[in-house]
Short mmCIF file of C-alpha atoms (C1' of nucleotides) in Angstrom, two decimals:
data_model
loop_
_atom_site.label_atom_id
_atom_site.label_comp_id
_atom_site.label_asym_id
_atom_site.label_seq_id
_atom_site.Cartn_x
_atom_site.Cartn_y
_atom_site.Cartn_z
CA MET A 1 0.08 0.00 -0.04
CA ALA A 2 2.66 2.49 1.14
CA GLU A 3 5.01 2.92 -1.79
CA LEU A 4 8.64 3.23 -0.79
CA LEU A 5 9.50 6.78 0.14
CA PRO A 6 12.90 8.19 -0.41
CA VAL A 7 15.00 8.64 2.78
CA PHE A 8 16.40 12.22 2.98
CA THR A 9 19.57 12.27 5.08
CA ALA A 10 20.71 15.82 4.53
CA CYS A 11 18.66 18.75 5.40
CA SER A 12 20.20 20.70 2.65
CA THR A 13 18.47 18.65 0.01
CA CYS A 14 15.02 18.56 2.07
CA PRO A 15 12.14 19.39 -0.08
CA ILE A 16 10.58 21.35 2.81
CA ARG A 17 13.75 23.06 3.93
CA HIS A 18 12.69 26.58 3.24
CA ARG A 19 9.05 26.47 4.49
CA ALA A 20 9.14 24.19 7.48
CA VAL A 21 9.99 25.01 11.24
CA CYS A 22 13.71 24.84 10.33
CA ALA A 23 13.41 27.49 7.52
CA SER A 24 15.29 30.30 9.29
CA CYS A 25 17.92 28.13 10.91
CA ASP A 26 21.39 28.67 9.89
CA ALA A 27 23.88 25.99 9.00
CA GLU A 28 25.00 25.43 12.56
CA GLU A 29 21.43 25.24 14.00
CA LEU A 30 20.55 22.95 11.07
CA ASP A 31 23.44 20.64 12.06
CA ALA A 32 21.98 20.37 15.62
CA LEU A 33 18.54 19.62 14.36
CA ASN A 34 19.92 17.19 11.96
CA GLY A 35 21.69 15.20 14.80
CA ILE A 36 18.40 14.68 16.48
CA LYS A 37 15.96 14.02 13.81
CA TYR A 38 14.53 10.78 12.49
CA TYR A 39 12.16 9.77 9.57
CA LYS A 40 8.92 7.96 10.00
CA THR A 41 6.28 6.97 7.55
CA TYR A 42 2.55 6.14 8.00
CA SER A 43 0.34 4.70 5.22
CA ALA A 44 -3.03 6.25 4.19
CA GLY A 45 -5.80 5.79 6.77
CA GLN A 46 -3.56 5.00 9.53
CA ASN A 47 -3.90 7.06 12.60
CA ILE A 48 -0.60 8.82 13.85
CA ALA A 49 -1.85 9.55 17.18
CA LEU A 50 -5.12 9.81 19.09
CA ARG A 51 -6.72 12.50 21.32
CA GLY A 52 -5.61 12.24 25.02
CA ASP A 53 -2.39 10.30 23.81
CA ALA A 54 0.81 11.38 25.12
CA LEU A 55 2.88 12.21 21.93
CA ASP A 56 6.51 12.30 22.90
CA MET A 57 7.56 13.75 19.51
CA VAL A 58 7.04 16.67 17.37
CA ALA A 59 7.36 16.52 13.59
CA SER A 60 7.36 18.26 10.08
CA ILE A 61 5.41 16.79 7.19
CA VAL A 62 7.92 15.99 4.50
CA ALA A 63 5.63 14.42 2.14
CA GLY A 64 1.91 13.52 2.05
CA THR A 65 -1.32 14.90 3.73
CA ALA A 66 -2.19 14.42 7.35
CA SER A 67 -5.28 15.87 9.16
CA LEU A 68 -6.26 16.68 12.65
CA GLU A 69 -9.77 15.61 13.63
CA ARG A 70 -12.11 16.17 16.37
CA VAL A 71 -15.21 13.83 17.12
CA THR A 72 -18.45 14.44 18.95
CA GLU A 73 -19.48 11.80 21.53
CA ASP A 74 -21.74 10.25 18.93
CA GLY A 75 -19.28 10.06 16.38
CA ARG A 76 -19.76 13.20 14.02
CA VAL A 77 -16.31 14.02 12.69
CA GLN A 78 -14.89 17.40 12.04
CA MET A 79 -11.39 17.98 10.50
CA VAL A 80 -9.76 20.79 12.32
CA GLY A 81 -6.41 20.90 10.67
CA LEU A 82 -5.18 20.01 7.15
CA LEU A 83 -1.44 19.45 7.29
CA LEU A 84 0.47 19.47 3.88
CA PRO A 85 4.22 19.23 3.42
CA SER A 86 6.27 21.64 5.73
CA ASP A 87 3.36 21.91 8.22
CA PHE A 88 4.18 21.04 11.88
CA ILE A 89 2.67 18.53 14.16
CA GLY A 90 2.84 18.54 17.88
CA ARG A 91 2.97 21.21 20.63
CA PRO A 92 6.15 22.06 22.48
CA GLY A 93 5.56 22.18 26.10
CA ARG A 94 2.56 19.92 26.13
CA SER A 95 2.43 16.18 25.36
CA GLY A 96 -1.45 15.59 25.72
CA LEU A 97 -3.01 15.84 22.31
CA GLN A 98 -6.24 17.61 21.85
CA TYR A 99 -7.23 15.83 18.57
CA ASP A 100 -6.62 12.80 16.49
CA VAL A 101 -3.74 13.01 13.94
CA MET A 102 -4.60 10.82 10.78
CA ALA A 103 -2.57 10.03 7.69
CA ALA A 104 -4.92 11.14 4.82
CA SER A 105 -2.39 9.75 2.41
CA ASP A 106 0.92 7.96 2.64
CA VAL A 107 3.04 10.39 4.98
CA THR A 108 6.58 10.91 5.63
CA LEU A 109 7.50 12.88 8.72
CA CYS A 110 10.68 14.32 9.90
CA CYS A 111 10.52 13.71 13.80
CA PHE A 112 12.12 15.18 16.78
CA HIS A 113 11.83 13.67 20.32
CA ARG A 114 10.14 16.20 22.44
CA LYS A 115 12.76 16.68 25.01
CA PRO A 116 15.73 17.46 22.94
CA PHE A 117 13.51 19.63 20.61
CA GLU A 118 12.38 21.70 23.52
CA GLU A 119 15.98 22.17 24.65
CA MET A 120 16.89 23.39 21.24
CA LEU A 121 13.89 25.77 21.15
CA ASP A 122 15.49 27.39 24.32
CA ASN A 123 18.75 27.79 22.61
CA THR A 124 17.70 28.67 19.25
CA PRO A 125 15.78 31.93 18.79
CA HIS A 126 15.30 31.35 15.22
CA LEU A 127 13.42 28.13 15.94
CA ARG A 128 10.93 29.72 18.38
CA GLU A 129 10.49 32.74 16.17
CA ARG A 130 9.62 30.57 13.16
CA LEU A 131 7.35 28.40 15.28
CA LEU A 132 5.49 31.54 16.50
CA GLU A 133 5.20 32.61 12.88
CA MET A 134 3.69 29.27 11.90
CA ALA A 135 1.36 29.04 14.65
CA MET A 136 -0.05 32.54 13.87
CA ASP A 137 -0.22 31.60 10.15
CA GLU A 138 -2.36 28.63 11.26
CA LEU A 139 -4.42 30.70 13.44
CA ASP A 140 -5.18 32.98 10.56
CA ALA A 141 -6.04 29.86 8.47
CA ALA A 142 -8.37 28.62 11.08
CA ARG A 143 -10.17 31.79 11.29
CA ASP A 144 -10.81 31.74 7.61
CA TRP A 145 -11.95 28.26 8.04
CA MET A 146 -14.38 29.35 10.83
CA LEU A 147 -16.12 31.75 8.48
CA LEU A 148 -16.52 28.98 6.05
CA LEU A 149 -17.92 26.45 8.53
CA GLY A 150 -20.19 29.01 10.23
CA ARG A 151 -21.43 31.05 7.33
CA LYS A 152 -20.89 29.62 3.93
CA THR A 153 -23.15 27.56 1.72
CA ALA A 154 -22.07 24.15 0.46
CA ARG A 155 -21.29 25.60 -3.08
CA GLU A 156 -19.13 28.21 -1.46
CA LYS A 157 -17.49 25.68 0.87
CA ILE A 158 -16.45 23.53 -2.13
CA THR A 159 -15.16 26.53 -4.27
CA SER A 160 -13.25 27.80 -1.28
CA PHE A 161 -11.64 24.34 -0.72
CA ILE A 162 -10.63 24.14 -4.23
CA ASP A 163 -9.24 27.65 -4.25
CA LEU A 164 -7.27 26.77 -0.91
CA ILE A 165 -5.67 23.69 -2.73
CA VAL A 166 -4.83 25.97 -5.76
CA ARG A 167 -3.11 28.52 -3.44
CA ARG A 168 -1.13 25.75 -1.76
CA SER A 169 -0.15 24.06 -5.06
CA TYR A 170 1.32 27.27 -6.81
CA HIS A 171 3.90 29.49 -5.50
CA PRO A 172 2.36 32.92 -5.68
CA ALA A 173 5.19 34.21 -7.99
CA GLU A 174 5.12 31.46 -10.59
CA ALA A 175 1.26 31.11 -10.65
CA LYS A 176 -0.31 32.27 -14.03
CA LEU A 177 -3.72 33.20 -12.95
CA ASP A 178 -5.13 33.86 -16.42
CA GLN A 179 -4.47 30.42 -17.65
CA PRO A 180 -6.32 27.16 -16.81
CA MET A 181 -4.89 25.66 -13.51
CA LYS A 182 -4.69 22.02 -12.56
CA ILE A 183 -4.64 20.44 -9.07
CA GLU A 184 -4.77 17.24 -7.49
CA LEU A 185 -7.14 16.92 -4.64
CA PRO A 186 -4.98 15.78 -1.62
CA ILE A 187 -7.96 14.09 0.12
CA SER A 188 -11.01 11.81 -0.42
CA ARG A 189 -14.52 12.97 -0.66
CA GLU A 190 -15.13 11.68 2.89
CA ALA A 191 -12.29 13.81 4.13
CA MET A 192 -13.43 16.74 2.20
CA ALA A 193 -16.82 16.47 3.81
CA ASN A 194 -15.17 16.32 7.31
CA PHE A 195 -13.20 19.39 6.25
CA LEU A 196 -16.11 21.40 5.13
CA GLY A 197 -18.75 20.29 7.69
CA LEU A 198 -20.81 18.56 4.98
CA THR A 199 -21.87 15.13 4.09
CA ILE A 200 -20.19 13.12 1.39
CA GLU A 201 -23.40 13.22 -0.67
CA THR A 202 -23.44 17.00 -0.62
CA VAL A 203 -19.91 17.27 -1.51
CA SER A 204 -20.36 14.86 -4.56
CA ARG A 205 -23.57 16.87 -5.62
CA GLN A 206 -21.82 20.21 -5.39
CA ILE A 207 -18.82 19.01 -7.37
CA THR A 208 -21.27 17.69 -10.06
CA ALA A 209 -22.99 21.11 -10.16
CA LEU A 210 -19.71 22.85 -10.49
CA LYS A 211 -18.80 20.63 -13.28
CA ARG A 212 -22.19 21.17 -15.04
CA ASP A 213 -21.63 24.84 -14.78
CA GLY A 214 -18.34 24.70 -16.41
CA LEU A 215 -16.40 26.02 -13.37
CA ILE A 216 -14.22 22.99 -13.09
CA GLN A 217 -13.34 19.87 -15.05
CA ILE A 218 -12.62 16.41 -13.34
CA GLU A 219 -10.37 13.77 -14.68
CA GLY A 220 -10.62 10.59 -12.56
CA LYS A 221 -11.60 11.52 -8.94
CA ARG A 222 -8.97 13.63 -7.74
CA SER A 223 -7.55 15.70 -10.73
CA VAL A 224 -9.36 19.08 -11.28
CA THR A 225 -8.83 21.62 -13.88
CA ILE A 226 -9.98 25.12 -13.29
CA PRO A 227 -10.51 26.94 -16.79
CA ASP A 228 -10.75 30.31 -15.11
CA ILE A 229 -9.74 30.74 -11.27
CA TYR A 230 -11.32 34.20 -11.15
CA ASP A 231 -14.75 32.66 -11.98
CA LEU A 232 -14.17 30.00 -9.31
CA ARG A 233 -13.11 32.69 -6.82
CA ALA A 234 -16.21 34.70 -7.57
CA GLU A 235 -18.26 31.73 -6.04
CA THR A 236 -16.35 31.39 -2.73
CA GLY A 237 -18.35 33.99 -0.99
CA ASP A 238 -15.15 35.96 0.09
CA ASP A 239 -14.73 39.54 0.23
CA GLU A 240 -12.38 40.52 -2.68
CA GLU A 241 -10.13 42.50 -0.69
CA ASP A 242 -6.57 41.10 -1.15
CA VAL A 243 -5.18 40.91 2.40
CA GLY A 244 -2.10 39.25 3.63
CA MET B 1 -22.08 55.49 27.46
CA ALA B 2 -18.72 54.35 28.39
CA GLU B 3 -18.43 54.46 32.25
CA LEU B 4 -15.18 55.89 33.50
CA LEU B 5 -12.55 53.13 33.55
CA PRO B 6 -9.90 53.13 36.09
CA VAL B 7 -6.38 53.91 34.81
CA PHE B 8 -3.81 51.37 36.02
CA THR B 9 -0.42 53.01 36.19
CA ALA B 10 1.74 50.11 37.77
CA CYS B 11 1.96 46.64 36.19
CA SER B 12 2.13 45.18 39.67
CA THR B 13 -1.44 46.05 40.27
CA CYS B 14 -2.73 45.17 36.87
CA PRO B 15 -5.69 42.62 37.04
CA ILE B 16 -4.34 40.65 34.09
CA ARG B 17 -0.63 40.61 35.30
CA HIS B 18 -0.55 36.83 35.58
CA ARG B 19 -2.31 35.68 32.44
CA ALA B 20 -1.53 38.24 29.73
CA VAL B 21 1.39 38.20 27.33
CA CYS B 22 3.65 39.66 30.19
CA ALA B 23 2.77 36.87 32.63
CA SER B 24 6.10 35.25 32.66
CA CYS B 25 8.26 38.60 32.50
CA ASP B 26 10.44 39.22 35.51
CA ALA B 27 10.64 42.68 37.34
CA GLU B 28 13.17 44.14 34.91
CA GLU B 29 11.30 43.06 31.80
CA LEU B 30 8.14 44.38 33.14
CA ASP B 31 9.88 47.70 33.76
CA ALA B 32 10.78 47.99 30.18
CA LEU B 33 7.25 47.13 29.03
CA ASN B 34 5.82 49.62 31.52
CA GLY B 35 7.95 52.11 29.88
CA ILE B 36 6.31 51.82 26.36
CA LYS B 37 2.69 50.89 27.26
CA TYR B 38 -0.38 53.21 27.11
CA TYR B 39 -3.96 52.69 27.80
CA LYS B 40 -6.79 53.14 25.34
CA THR B 41 -10.69 52.74 25.78
CA TYR B 42 -13.38 52.00 23.42
CA SER B 43 -17.07 52.01 24.06
CA ALA B 44 -19.47 49.08 23.04
CA GLY B 45 -20.11 48.74 19.50
CA GLN B 46 -17.21 50.75 18.32
CA ASN B 47 -14.75 49.09 15.97
CA ILE B 48 -11.28 49.03 17.07
CA ALA B 49 -9.78 48.23 13.58
CA LEU B 50 -10.96 47.05 10.32
CA ARG B 51 -9.71 44.25 8.00
CA GLY B 52 -7.05 45.47 5.69
CA ASP B 53 -6.23 48.37 8.06
CA ALA B 54 -2.49 48.73 9.05
CA LEU B 55 -2.68 48.31 12.79
CA ASP B 56 0.58 49.92 14.30
CA MET B 57 -0.07 48.51 17.76
CA VAL B 58 -0.58 45.42 19.68
CA ALA B 59 -2.44 45.27 22.91
CA SER B 60 -3.63 43.25 25.71
CA ILE B 61 -7.35 43.39 26.85
CA VAL B 62 -7.46 44.66 30.33
CA ALA B 63 -11.26 44.92 30.86
CA GLY B 64 -14.19 44.21 28.55
CA THR B 65 -14.84 41.97 25.64
CA ALA B 66 -13.71 42.41 22.13
CA SER B 67 -14.43 40.18 19.12
CA LEU B 68 -12.63 39.37 15.86
CA GLU B 69 -15.04 39.14 12.84
CA ARG B 70 -14.98 38.01 9.29
CA VAL B 71 -17.59 38.93 6.78
CA THR B 72 -18.63 37.47 3.51
CA GLU B 73 -19.02 39.81 0.43
CA ASP B 74 -22.68 39.88 0.88
CA GLY B 75 -22.51 40.74 4.61
CA ARG B 76 -22.96 37.51 6.51
CA VAL B 77 -20.80 37.86 9.73
CA GLN B 78 -18.85 35.23 11.48
CA MET B 79 -17.10 35.99 14.79
CA VAL B 80 -13.55 34.26 14.62
CA GLY B 81 -12.24 35.39 17.94
CA LEU B 82 -13.69 36.14 21.46
CA LEU B 83 -11.24 38.20 23.28
CA LEU B 84 -11.62 38.53 27.16
CA PRO B 85 -9.44 40.10 29.67
CA SER B 86 -5.76 38.98 29.14
CA ASP B 87 -6.37 38.06 25.68
CA PHE B 88 -3.83 39.53 23.11
CA ILE B 89 -4.78 41.67 19.99
CA GLY B 90 -2.32 42.02 17.03
CA ARG B 91 0.22 40.06 15.24
CA PRO B 92 3.89 40.88 15.65
CA GLY B 93 5.73 41.03 12.32
CA ARG B 94 2.63 41.81 10.32
CA SER B 95 0.47 45.09 10.59
CA GLY B 96 -2.18 44.24 7.94
CA LEU B 97 -5.23 43.00 9.79
CA GLN B 98 -6.98 39.75 8.60
CA TYR B 99 -10.38 40.65 10.27
CA ASP B 100 -12.19 43.26 11.94
CA VAL B 101 -11.67 43.96 15.60
CA MET B 102 -14.81 45.02 17.47
CA ALA B 103 -15.59 46.23 20.95
CA ALA B 104 -18.32 44.01 22.10
CA SER B 105 -18.58 45.87 25.37
CA ASP B 106 -16.67 48.91 26.70
CA VAL B 107 -13.11 47.80 26.48
CA THR B 108 -9.88 48.92 28.09
CA LEU B 109 -6.61 48.06 26.25
CA CYS B 110 -3.01 48.00 27.41
CA CYS B 111 -1.35 49.00 24.05
CA PHE B 112 2.23 48.94 22.72
CA HIS B 113 3.41 50.52 19.65
CA ARG B 114 4.39 47.78 17.18
CA LYS B 115 8.06 48.71 16.59
CA PRO B 116 9.27 48.94 20.28
CA PHE B 117 7.10 45.79 21.12
CA GLU B 118 8.76 43.80 18.32
CA GLU B 119 12.15 45.03 19.54
CA MET B 120 11.28 43.82 23.07
CA LEU B 121 10.34 40.51 21.65
CA ASP B 122 13.85 40.16 20.20
CA ASN B 123 15.43 40.78 23.44
CA THR B 124 13.06 39.10 25.85
CA PRO B 125 12.76 35.43 25.48
CA HIS B 126 10.10 35.24 28.11
CA LEU B 127 7.90 37.39 26.06
CA ARG B 128 8.15 35.38 22.80
CA GLU B 129 7.81 32.26 24.79
CA ARG B 130 4.57 33.44 26.37
CA LEU B 131 3.26 34.71 23.04
CA LEU B 132 3.79 31.33 21.30
CA GLU B 133 2.04 29.58 24.32
CA MET B 134 -0.91 31.96 23.97
CA ALA B 135 -0.97 31.64 20.17
CA MET B 136 -1.09 27.73 20.46
CA ASP B 137 -3.78 27.93 23.30
CA GLU B 138 -5.83 30.17 20.90
CA LEU B 139 -5.27 27.68 18.12
CA ASP B 140 -6.57 24.77 20.27
CA ALA B 141 -9.62 26.83 21.15
CA ALA B 142 -10.13 27.71 17.56
CA ARG B 143 -10.19 23.98 16.81
CA ASP B 144 -12.76 23.16 19.44
CA TRP B 145 -14.69 26.13 17.85
CA MET B 146 -14.49 24.54 14.38
CA LEU B 147 -16.05 21.30 15.62
CA LEU B 148 -18.74 23.55 17.11
CA LEU B 149 -19.45 25.42 13.85
CA GLY B 150 -19.07 22.23 11.51
CA ARG B 151 -20.87 19.59 13.30
CA LYS B 152 -23.01 20.74 16.24
CA THR B 153 -26.53 21.25 16.51
CA ALA B 154 -28.08 24.64 17.50
CA ARG B 155 -28.85 23.25 21.09
CA GLU B 156 -25.30 21.87 21.36
CA LYS B 157 -23.76 25.13 20.26
CA ILE B 158 -25.67 27.14 22.82
CA THR B 159 -24.96 24.78 25.75
CA SER B 160 -21.16 24.67 24.58
CA PHE B 161 -21.06 28.44 24.54
CA ILE B 162 -22.53 28.67 28.03
CA ASP B 163 -20.13 26.06 29.25
CA LEU B 164 -17.16 28.09 27.62
CA ILE B 165 -18.21 31.16 29.65
CA VAL B 166 -18.43 29.16 32.81
CA ARG B 167 -14.87 27.73 32.19
CA ARG B 168 -13.63 31.35 31.57
CA SER B 169 -15.40 32.74 34.60
CA TYR B 170 -14.28 30.37 37.35
CA HIS B 171 -10.74 29.53 38.09
CA PRO B 172 -10.45 25.68 37.82
CA ALA B 173 -9.24 25.51 41.40
CA GLU B 174 -11.92 27.63 43.01
CA ALA B 175 -14.89 26.25 40.98
CA LYS B 176 -17.45 24.27 42.91
CA LEU B 177 -18.89 22.09 40.10
CA ASP B 178 -21.56 20.52 42.38
CA GLN B 179 -23.09 23.78 43.19
CA PRO B 180 -25.34 26.19 41.06
CA MET B 181 -23.13 28.41 39.03
CA LYS B 182 -23.83 31.84 37.89
CA ILE B 183 -22.46 33.72 34.96
CA GLU B 184 -22.84 36.91 33.05
CA LEU B 185 -23.14 36.45 29.23
CA PRO B 186 -20.49 38.81 27.86
CA ILE B 187 -22.06 39.53 24.64
CA SER B 188 -25.50 40.21 23.06
CA ARG B 189 -27.67 37.67 21.42
CA GLU B 190 -26.59 38.96 17.94
CA ALA B 191 -23.03 38.58 18.89
CA MET B 192 -23.72 35.00 20.26
CA ALA B 193 -25.38 34.32 16.86
CA ASN B 194 -22.30 35.47 14.99
CA PHE B 195 -20.07 33.48 17.37
CA LEU B 196 -22.10 30.25 16.88
CA GLY B 197 -22.98 30.44 13.27
CA LEU B 198 -26.53 30.86 13.93
CA THR B 199 -29.24 33.44 13.58
CA ILE B 200 -30.47 35.49 16.44
CA GLU B 201 -33.83 33.88 16.48
CA THR B 202 -32.43 30.43 16.70
CA VAL B 203 -30.38 31.60 19.60
CA SER B 204 -33.30 33.06 21.29
CA ARG B 205 -35.41 29.82 20.75
CA GLN B 206 -32.76 27.68 21.97
CA ILE B 207 -32.16 29.68 25.13
CA THR B 208 -36.07 29.59 25.76
CA ALA B 209 -35.96 25.68 25.27
CA LEU B 210 -33.01 25.26 27.72
CA LYS B 211 -34.90 27.35 30.30
CA ARG B 212 -38.09 25.29 29.69
CA ASP B 213 -35.95 22.10 30.27
CA GLY B 214 -34.58 23.52 33.57
CA LEU B 215 -30.92 23.41 32.29
CA ILE B 216 -30.62 27.17 32.85
CA GLN B 217 -32.36 30.01 34.55
CA ILE B 218 -32.26 33.53 33.17
CA GLU B 219 -32.55 36.63 35.07
CA GLY B 220 -32.63 39.93 32.82
CA LYS B 221 -31.06 39.29 29.59
CA ARG B 222 -27.47 38.42 30.37
CA SER B 223 -27.39 36.72 33.76
CA VAL B 224 -27.55 32.78 33.69
CA THR B 225 -27.69 30.43 36.49
CA ILE B 226 -26.83 26.72 35.81
CA PRO B 227 -28.37 24.62 38.54
CA ASP B 228 -26.30 21.48 37.50
CA ILE B 229 -23.16 22.16 35.25
CA TYR B 230 -22.89 18.38 34.46
CA ASP B 231 -26.44 18.26 33.06
CA LEU B 232 -25.54 21.26 30.92
CA ARG B 233 -22.25 19.54 29.77
CA ALA B 234 -24.13 16.42 28.85
CA GLU B 235 -25.86 18.41 26.15
CA THR B 236 -22.72 20.03 24.54
CA GLY B 237 -22.21 17.05 22.29
CA ASP B 238 -18.60 16.83 23.46
CA ASP B 239 -16.64 13.74 24.33
CA GLU B 240 -16.36 13.57 27.97
CA GLU B 241 -12.83 12.78 27.97
CA ASP B 242 -11.01 15.44 30.12
CA VAL B 243 -8.07 16.66 27.95
CA GLY B 244 -5.70 19.44 28.63
"C1'" DC C 1 -15.66 -13.18 -11.80
"C1'" DG C 2 -17.07 -11.48 -7.37
"C1'" DA C 3 -16.29 -8.67 -3.29
"C1'" DC C 4 -15.43 -4.40 -1.73
"C1'" DC C 5 -14.56 0.58 -1.55
"C1'" DT C 6 -15.35 5.12 -3.05
"C1'" DA C 7 -18.31 8.10 -5.41
"C1'" DT C 8 -22.62 9.33 -7.48
"C1'" DT C 9 -27.53 9.90 -8.06
"C1'" DG C 10 -32.31 9.89 -6.26
"C1'" DA C 11 -36.29 10.62 -2.94
"C1'" DT C 12 -37.62 12.43 1.36
"C1'" DA C 13 -37.04 14.30 6.21
"C1'" DC C 14 -35.72 17.71 9.13
"C1'" DG C 15 -33.28 21.64 11.20
"C1'" DT C 16 -32.43 26.10 10.95
"C1'" DA C 17 -33.16 30.31 8.01
"C1'" DT C 18 -36.12 33.72 6.68
"C1'" DC C 19 -40.03 36.83 7.03
"C1'" DA C 20 -42.91 39.09 10.11
"C1'" DA C 21 -45.35 40.39 14.30
"C1'" DC C 22 -44.92 41.51 18.78
"C1'" DC C 23 -42.88 42.68 23.49
"C1'" DC C 24 -40.37 45.28 26.74
"C1'" DG C 25 -37.38 48.69 28.92
"C1'" DA C 26 -34.85 52.97 28.22
"C1'" DG C 27 -34.55 57.54 26.42
"C1'" DT C 28 -36.67 61.59 24.61
"C1'" DG C 29 -39.69 65.37 23.83
"C1'" DG C 30 -44.13 67.64 24.08
"C1'" DC D 1 -46.08 62.47 33.06
"C1'" DC D 2 -47.44 60.38 28.95
"C1'" DA D 3 -46.76 59.29 23.97
"C1'" DC D 4 -43.43 58.00 20.90
"C1'" DT D 5 -39.47 56.01 19.26
"C1'" DC D 6 -35.74 52.81 19.14
"C1'" DG D 7 -32.76 48.71 20.04
"C1'" DG D 8 -32.70 44.31 21.68
"C1'" DG D 9 -35.00 40.25 22.34
"C1'" DT D 10 -38.88 36.80 21.82
"C1'" DT D 11 -42.32 34.16 19.34
"C1'" DG D 12 -44.88 32.24 15.20
"C1'" DA D 13 -45.47 30.46 10.24
"C1'" DT D 14 -43.33 29.02 6.52
"C1'" DA D 15 -39.37 28.17 3.15
"C1'" DC D 16 -35.29 26.13 1.82
"C1'" DG D 17 -30.69 23.76 2.04
"C1'" DT D 18 -28.64 20.09 3.47
"C1'" DA D 19 -28.91 15.56 6.06
"C1'" DT D 20 -30.68 11.08 5.74
"C1'" DC D 21 -31.79 6.78 3.72
"C1'" DA D 22 -31.42 3.95 -0.17
"C1'" DA D 23 -29.98 2.38 -4.78
"C1'" DT D 24 -26.50 2.25 -8.27
"C1'" DA D 25 -22.00 2.88 -10.79
"C1'" DG D 26 -17.18 2.41 -11.48
"C1'" DG D 27 -12.68 0.94 -10.24
"C1'" DT D 28 -9.47 -2.22 -7.79
"C1'" DC D 29 -7.91 -6.38 -5.90
"C1'" DG D 30 -8.05 -11.09 -4.73
#
DNA sequence: CGACCTATTGATACGTATCAACCCGAGTGG
DNA sequence: CCACTCGGGTTGATACGTATCAATAGGTCG
């Protein structure tokens, strides 16, 4: 099931080197991190850790997609975090997990045992600085997401999600917004439903409707082409104002 | 409208001294902060800053309640942050606001101009450490909130909100959970609706229903007595597991 | 080929939104 | 001191969007 994933040994060749928690570390700091890291892989569907567990590591996602999920007493599931490569798992200073961490696809993690990582945090201002930056970015993203969950229609939710994946798939500099764009949905319909606070049936129906309306084309189940990203964004319900 | 609020001049007598961003500062660091702080008040309903504005300060809430809000293009409003005393406003390293900041009641802020505060961050490890801690706490809270917005029923949303206010109103140590508890709702019905992703009418109806069911008693509009907090919590939809 | 999993499509139910009327207390002005 | 207005809140009737229940389709693997 899990295809063999390459093992990266040198941080300098790491694909997430410039976006992850180590992004602003200098060569010396990187050396120190390099000494305590280890890689770990999970296959799609596996849970990486469960709510209430003591997780004695923190990690960066090197490849694949993980999700954070919360569940009601009677089993309704809400995704509360979508973690793509370079995103960070775990909370320094606290080992008790607040949510389930799931591998949405095959996932490779660059892990650090909690203790040595926390010690490094104390000695490495760059590291804590970058972690704060990332936490605040996630907080902003979480707030966008709350608007989506609380106030958007099913159609707006789907278009917003596709736009989110577009934005994470293209570097802003190299994106050609006036040409058709193509993305791979990183998660299944069920995971999308859990992300968006919908049922799988509603997700499916809305995707069909967007296809019918010519806003997207679908090849297979996961591959989406957006003929005009502006047309799609006009359906997200978002204020146009370009912030951030 | 805005009653006169006391002006605090010494950090040592500040009511939020031990919970705010300055909580883990020592006397010397506090002195430095004290030198650059200034107080500012807003009256209920005023907006403190709007999305897209450049906010050249950061601040702690000393008294009152503020909210962060996001709005769709056609005016639907979702609250994305509920800021109570000791909570922090603003983002070091970025002046462009991602959301509107509103005074939900009369509010007193302890403000710092952005530049000197950011300089202090660089020289004061305790400060950045505490800020990271607070950002991660808010992230956890935001994720609970996402479960609420995405998957909970109206009744569960209301009971969850009341429980949230209970938890913020009583220090865990001094709370007597087996006795009736009394709180003041810090925000209007409309603000509750925007917090919970509901309409004001639904909020009103659910409160009436909880009253009818004997789970709460209401005096006036804002004062709520909870005869049995466990009964109320049984209605929140939350997994009982005590985490965090 | 059959079993299984994911996704799609259809019919209906239900929860919350919407539209509308009304209530209540506080301010305001005659 | 009463009539009026205004904002916030409650209650009622109905509409509508999404959930639910159910059947079917398509792809993959044994």
